[in-house]
CSV table of C-alpha atoms in Angstrom, one decimal:
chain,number,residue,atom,x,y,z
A,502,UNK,CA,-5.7,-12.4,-5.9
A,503,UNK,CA,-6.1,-12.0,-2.1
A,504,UNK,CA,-8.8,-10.0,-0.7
A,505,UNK,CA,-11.7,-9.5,1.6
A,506,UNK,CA,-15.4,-10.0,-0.3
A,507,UNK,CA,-18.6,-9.0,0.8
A,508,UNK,CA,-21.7,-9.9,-0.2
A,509,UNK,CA,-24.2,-8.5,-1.4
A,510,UNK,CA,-23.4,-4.9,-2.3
A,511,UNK,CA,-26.9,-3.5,-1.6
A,512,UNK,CA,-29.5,-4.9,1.2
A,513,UNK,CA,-32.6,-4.0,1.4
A,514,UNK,CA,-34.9,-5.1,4.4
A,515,UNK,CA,-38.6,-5.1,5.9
A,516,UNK,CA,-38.8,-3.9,9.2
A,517,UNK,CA,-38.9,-7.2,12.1
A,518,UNK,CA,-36.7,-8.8,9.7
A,519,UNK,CA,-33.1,-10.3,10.0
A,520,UNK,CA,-30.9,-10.2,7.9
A,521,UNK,CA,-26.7,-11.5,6.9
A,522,UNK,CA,-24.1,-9.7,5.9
A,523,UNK,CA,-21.7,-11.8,4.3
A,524,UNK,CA,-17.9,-11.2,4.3
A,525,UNK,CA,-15.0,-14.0,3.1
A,526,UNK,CA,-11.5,-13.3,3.0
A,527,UNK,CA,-8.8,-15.7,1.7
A,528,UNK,CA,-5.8,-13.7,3.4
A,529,UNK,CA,-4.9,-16.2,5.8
A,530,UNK,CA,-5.9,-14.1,8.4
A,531,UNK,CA,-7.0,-14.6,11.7
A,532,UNK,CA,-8.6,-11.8,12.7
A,533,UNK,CA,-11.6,-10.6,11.5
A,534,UNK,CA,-13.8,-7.2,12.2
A,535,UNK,CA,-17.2,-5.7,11.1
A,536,UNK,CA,-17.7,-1.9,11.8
A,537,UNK,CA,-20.7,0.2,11.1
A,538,UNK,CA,-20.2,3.9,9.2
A,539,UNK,CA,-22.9,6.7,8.9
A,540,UNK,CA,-23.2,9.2,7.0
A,541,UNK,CA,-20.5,11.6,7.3
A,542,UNK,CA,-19.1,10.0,9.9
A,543,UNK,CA,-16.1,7.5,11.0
A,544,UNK,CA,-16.0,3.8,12.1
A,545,UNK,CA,-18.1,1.7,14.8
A,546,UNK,CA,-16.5,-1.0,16.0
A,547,UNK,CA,-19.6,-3.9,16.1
A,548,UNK,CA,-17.5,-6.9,16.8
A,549,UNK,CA,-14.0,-8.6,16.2
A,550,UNK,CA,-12.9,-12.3,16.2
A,551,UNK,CA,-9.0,-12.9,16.7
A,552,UNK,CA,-9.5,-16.9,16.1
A,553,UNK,CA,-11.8,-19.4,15.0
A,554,UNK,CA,-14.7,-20.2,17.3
A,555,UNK,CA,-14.2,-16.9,19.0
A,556,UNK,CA,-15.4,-13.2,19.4
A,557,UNK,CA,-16.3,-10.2,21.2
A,558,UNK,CA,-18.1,-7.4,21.5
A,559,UNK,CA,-17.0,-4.0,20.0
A,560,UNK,CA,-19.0,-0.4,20.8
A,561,UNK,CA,-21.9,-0.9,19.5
A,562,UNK,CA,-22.9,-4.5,19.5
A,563,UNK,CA,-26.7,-4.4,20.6
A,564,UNK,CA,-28.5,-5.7,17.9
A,565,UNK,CA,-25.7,-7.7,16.3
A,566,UNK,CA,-24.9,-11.1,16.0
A,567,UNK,CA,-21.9,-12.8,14.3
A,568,UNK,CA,-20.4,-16.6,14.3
A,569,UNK,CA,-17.0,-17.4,13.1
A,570,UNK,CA,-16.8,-21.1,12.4
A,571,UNK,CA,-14.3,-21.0,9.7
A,572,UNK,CA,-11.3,-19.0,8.9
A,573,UNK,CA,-11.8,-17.0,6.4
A,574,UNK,CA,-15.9,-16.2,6.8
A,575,UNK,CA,-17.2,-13.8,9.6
A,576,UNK,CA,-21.0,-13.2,8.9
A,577,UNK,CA,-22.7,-10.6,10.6
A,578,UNK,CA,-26.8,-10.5,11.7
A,579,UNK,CA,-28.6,-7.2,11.9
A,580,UNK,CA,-31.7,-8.7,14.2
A,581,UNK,CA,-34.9,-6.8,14.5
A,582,UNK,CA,-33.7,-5.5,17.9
A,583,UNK,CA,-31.2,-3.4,15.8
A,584,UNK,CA,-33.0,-0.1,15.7
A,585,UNK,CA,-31.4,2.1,13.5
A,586,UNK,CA,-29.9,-0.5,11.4
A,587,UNK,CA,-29.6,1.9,7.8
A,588,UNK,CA,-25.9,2.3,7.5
A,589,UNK,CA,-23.0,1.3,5.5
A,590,UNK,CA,-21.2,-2.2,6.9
A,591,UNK,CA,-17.4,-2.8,6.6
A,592,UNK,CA,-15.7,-5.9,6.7
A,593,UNK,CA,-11.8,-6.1,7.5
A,594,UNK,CA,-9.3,-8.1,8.5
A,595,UNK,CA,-5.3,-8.4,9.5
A,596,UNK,CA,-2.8,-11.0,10.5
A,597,UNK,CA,-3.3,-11.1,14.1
A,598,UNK,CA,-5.1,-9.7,16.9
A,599,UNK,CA,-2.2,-7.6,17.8
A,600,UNK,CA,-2.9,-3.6,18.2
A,601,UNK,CA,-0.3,-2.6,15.5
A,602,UNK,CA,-1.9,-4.9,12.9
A,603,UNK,CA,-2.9,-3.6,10.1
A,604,UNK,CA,-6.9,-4.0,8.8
A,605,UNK,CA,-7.7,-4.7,5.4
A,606,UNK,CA,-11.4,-3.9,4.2
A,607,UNK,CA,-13.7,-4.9,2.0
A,608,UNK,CA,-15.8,-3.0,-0.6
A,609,UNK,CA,-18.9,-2.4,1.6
A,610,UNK,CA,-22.5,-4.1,2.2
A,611,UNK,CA,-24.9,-0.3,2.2
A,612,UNK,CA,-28.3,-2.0,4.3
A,613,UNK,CA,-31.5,-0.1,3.5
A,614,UNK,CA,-34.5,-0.6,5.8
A,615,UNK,CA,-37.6,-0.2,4.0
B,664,UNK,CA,-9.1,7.6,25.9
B,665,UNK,CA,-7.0,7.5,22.8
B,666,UNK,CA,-8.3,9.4,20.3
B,667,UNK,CA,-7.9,10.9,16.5
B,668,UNK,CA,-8.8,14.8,15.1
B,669,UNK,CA,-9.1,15.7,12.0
B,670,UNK,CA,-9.7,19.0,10.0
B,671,UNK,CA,-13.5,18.9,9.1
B,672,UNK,CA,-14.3,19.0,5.3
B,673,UNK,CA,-15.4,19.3,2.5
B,674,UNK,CA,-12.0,20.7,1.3
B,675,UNK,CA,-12.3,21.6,-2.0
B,676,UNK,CA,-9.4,22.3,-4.1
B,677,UNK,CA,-8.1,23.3,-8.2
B,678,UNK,CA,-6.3,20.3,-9.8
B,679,UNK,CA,-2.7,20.4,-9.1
B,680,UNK,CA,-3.4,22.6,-5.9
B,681,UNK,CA,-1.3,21.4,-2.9
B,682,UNK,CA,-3.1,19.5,-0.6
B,683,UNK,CA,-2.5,19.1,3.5
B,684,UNK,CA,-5.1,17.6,6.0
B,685,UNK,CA,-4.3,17.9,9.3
B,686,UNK,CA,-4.6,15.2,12.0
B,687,UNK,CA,-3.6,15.0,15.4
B,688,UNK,CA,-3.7,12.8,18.3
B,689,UNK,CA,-4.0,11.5,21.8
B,690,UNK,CA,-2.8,8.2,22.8
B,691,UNK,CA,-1.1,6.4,25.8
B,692,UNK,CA,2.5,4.5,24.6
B,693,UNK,CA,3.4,4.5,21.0
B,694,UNK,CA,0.8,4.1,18.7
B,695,UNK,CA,1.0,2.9,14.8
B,696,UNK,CA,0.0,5.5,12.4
B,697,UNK,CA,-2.7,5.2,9.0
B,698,UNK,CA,-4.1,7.1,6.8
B,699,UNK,CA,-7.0,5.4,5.0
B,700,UNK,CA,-8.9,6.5,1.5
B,701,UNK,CA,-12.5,6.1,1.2
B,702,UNK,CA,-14.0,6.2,-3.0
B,703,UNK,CA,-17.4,6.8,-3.3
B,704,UNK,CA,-19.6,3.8,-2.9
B,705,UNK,CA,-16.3,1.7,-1.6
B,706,UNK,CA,-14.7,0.3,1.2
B,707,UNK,CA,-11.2,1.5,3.4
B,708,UNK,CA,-8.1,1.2,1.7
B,709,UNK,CA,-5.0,1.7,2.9
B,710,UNK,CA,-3.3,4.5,1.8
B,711,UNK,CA,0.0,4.8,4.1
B,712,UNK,CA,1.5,4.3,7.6
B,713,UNK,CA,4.1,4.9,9.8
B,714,UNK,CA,5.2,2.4,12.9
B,715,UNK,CA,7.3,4.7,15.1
B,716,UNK,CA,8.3,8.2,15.5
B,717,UNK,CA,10.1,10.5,12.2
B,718,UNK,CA,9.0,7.3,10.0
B,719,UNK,CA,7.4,9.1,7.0
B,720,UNK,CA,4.9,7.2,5.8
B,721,UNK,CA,4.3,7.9,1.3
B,722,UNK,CA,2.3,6.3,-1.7
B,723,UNK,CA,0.5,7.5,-4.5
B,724,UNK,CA,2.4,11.0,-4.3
B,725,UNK,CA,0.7,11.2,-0.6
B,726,UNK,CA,3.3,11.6,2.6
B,727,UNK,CA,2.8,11.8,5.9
B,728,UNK,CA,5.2,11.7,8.6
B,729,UNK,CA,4.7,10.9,12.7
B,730,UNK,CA,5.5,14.1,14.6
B,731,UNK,CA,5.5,12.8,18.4
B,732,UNK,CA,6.4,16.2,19.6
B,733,UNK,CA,3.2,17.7,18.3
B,734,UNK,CA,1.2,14.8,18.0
B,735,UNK,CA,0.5,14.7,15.0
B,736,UNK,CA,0.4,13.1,11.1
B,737,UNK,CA,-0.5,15.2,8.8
B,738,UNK,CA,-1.3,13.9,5.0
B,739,UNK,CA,0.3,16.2,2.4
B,740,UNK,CA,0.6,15.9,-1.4
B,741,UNK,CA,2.0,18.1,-4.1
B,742,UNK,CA,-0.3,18.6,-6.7
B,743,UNK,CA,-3.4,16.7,-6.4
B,744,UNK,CA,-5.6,15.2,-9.4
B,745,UNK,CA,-9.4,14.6,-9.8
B,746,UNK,CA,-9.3,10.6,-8.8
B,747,UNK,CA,-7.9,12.1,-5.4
B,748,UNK,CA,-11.4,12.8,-4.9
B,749,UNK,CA,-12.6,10.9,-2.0
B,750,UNK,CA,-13.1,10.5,2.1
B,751,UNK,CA,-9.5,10.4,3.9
B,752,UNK,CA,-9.6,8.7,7.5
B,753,UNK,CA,-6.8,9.2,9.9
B,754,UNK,CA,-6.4,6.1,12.2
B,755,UNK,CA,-4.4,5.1,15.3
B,756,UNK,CA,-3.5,1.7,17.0
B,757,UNK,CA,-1.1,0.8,20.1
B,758,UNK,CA,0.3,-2.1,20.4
B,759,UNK,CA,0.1,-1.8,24.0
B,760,UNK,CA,-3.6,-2.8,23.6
B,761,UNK,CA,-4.1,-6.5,24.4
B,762,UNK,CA,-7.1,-7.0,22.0
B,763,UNK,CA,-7.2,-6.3,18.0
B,764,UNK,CA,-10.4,-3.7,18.8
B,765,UNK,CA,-8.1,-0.8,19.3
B,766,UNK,CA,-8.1,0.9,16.4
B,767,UNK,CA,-9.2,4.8,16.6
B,768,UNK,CA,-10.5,6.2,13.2
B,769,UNK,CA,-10.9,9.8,12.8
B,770,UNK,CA,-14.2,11.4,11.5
B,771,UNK,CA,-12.8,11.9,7.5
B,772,UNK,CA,-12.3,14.6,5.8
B,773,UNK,CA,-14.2,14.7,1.8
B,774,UNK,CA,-11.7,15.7,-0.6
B,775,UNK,CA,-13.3,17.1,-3.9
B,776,UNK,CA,-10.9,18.3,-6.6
B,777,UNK,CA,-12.2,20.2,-9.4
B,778,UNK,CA,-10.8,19.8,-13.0
């Protein structure tokens, strides 16, 4: 079955520390996102890649880092700078980088800072 | 700037109550339409959308249909069950945007039904 995984489900981490979100997705598509959500409240934008090798910023990218090397993985790094970094991370993707596209999201990464 | 409302929750309704949430809109062009559903402890799914203006967007027993003279895309169901229970986002994008980062998510609404 095609889908969008991330990994892992629960995070956990020191303050100074780094850490990776994972997210894969083996729906051939070619853009990727990550979005931040907070409690009782809607999406972030953090960062989108429309193609390999490539990405920008979204709203809120201070903090954040991502690479997009391959296809189908978009990995996102909450750095120490980030500093408010408890929240629940989203991973989506859809066909293209066109407007109208629609995103298809993963289950979730919830980060807990310690 | 473009931009999504939604009714604020909780909204808490009887099994096999009828159910509308309200959402309405502001955006330049024509935007696409969504309604997403957020379970507890999950990601976004998509629920339904509509493309263009009248298109009537359904699944699940949910309909929603893009009013462009008011705006607006309201998510309606008949009678609603317990599993409905969950965080419903509206969401807009236009594909006058040049980049994929232009999608506009409401704020939710929590849905709880009781039995």
């Amino acid at each position: 079955d095609g889908g969008i995984t991330q990994s892992p489900k629960y995070l956990f981490r020191k303050e100074g520390q780094n850490v990776t979100l994972s997210c894969e997705q083996n729906l051939n598509h070619d853009a990727m996102y990550w979005y931040r959500q907070d409690p009782g409240q809607g999406l972030r934008l953090i960062y989108y890649s429309q193609i390999v090798n490539d990405f920008q910023k979204g709203d809120i990218a201070e903090g954040y880092s991502v690479s997009r090397e391959k296809k189908e993985s978009f990995p996102l790094t909450v750095t120490s700078a980030q500093k408010n970094p408890t929240a629940f991370y989203l991973c989506a993707s859809s066909i293209g980088g066109g407007g109208a596209d629609t995103q298809y999201f993963g289950p979730g990464t919830r980060l807990t800072v310690l | 700037g473009d931009s999504v409302t939604q009714m604020e929750g909780p909204v808490t309704l009887s099994e096999e109550a009828c159910l509308t949430i309200n959402c309405t809109y502001t955006a330049t062009g024509y935007p696409s339409l969504f309604w997403y559903v957020q379970y507890p402890g999950e990601g976004l799914q998509l629920l339904l959308k509509a493309t263009k203006a009248d298109d009537k967007g359904s699944n699940k027993g949910f309909e929603a249909t893009y009013r462009k003279e008011t705006t607006s895309f309201h998510l309606e169901k008949g009678s609603v069950q317990v599993s409905d229970s969950a965080v419903y986002f509206c969401a807009l994008t236009s594909p006058g945007y040049s980049s994929a980062s232009k999608i506009i998510f409401g704020s939710g609404t929590r849905l709880s039904i009781r039995p």
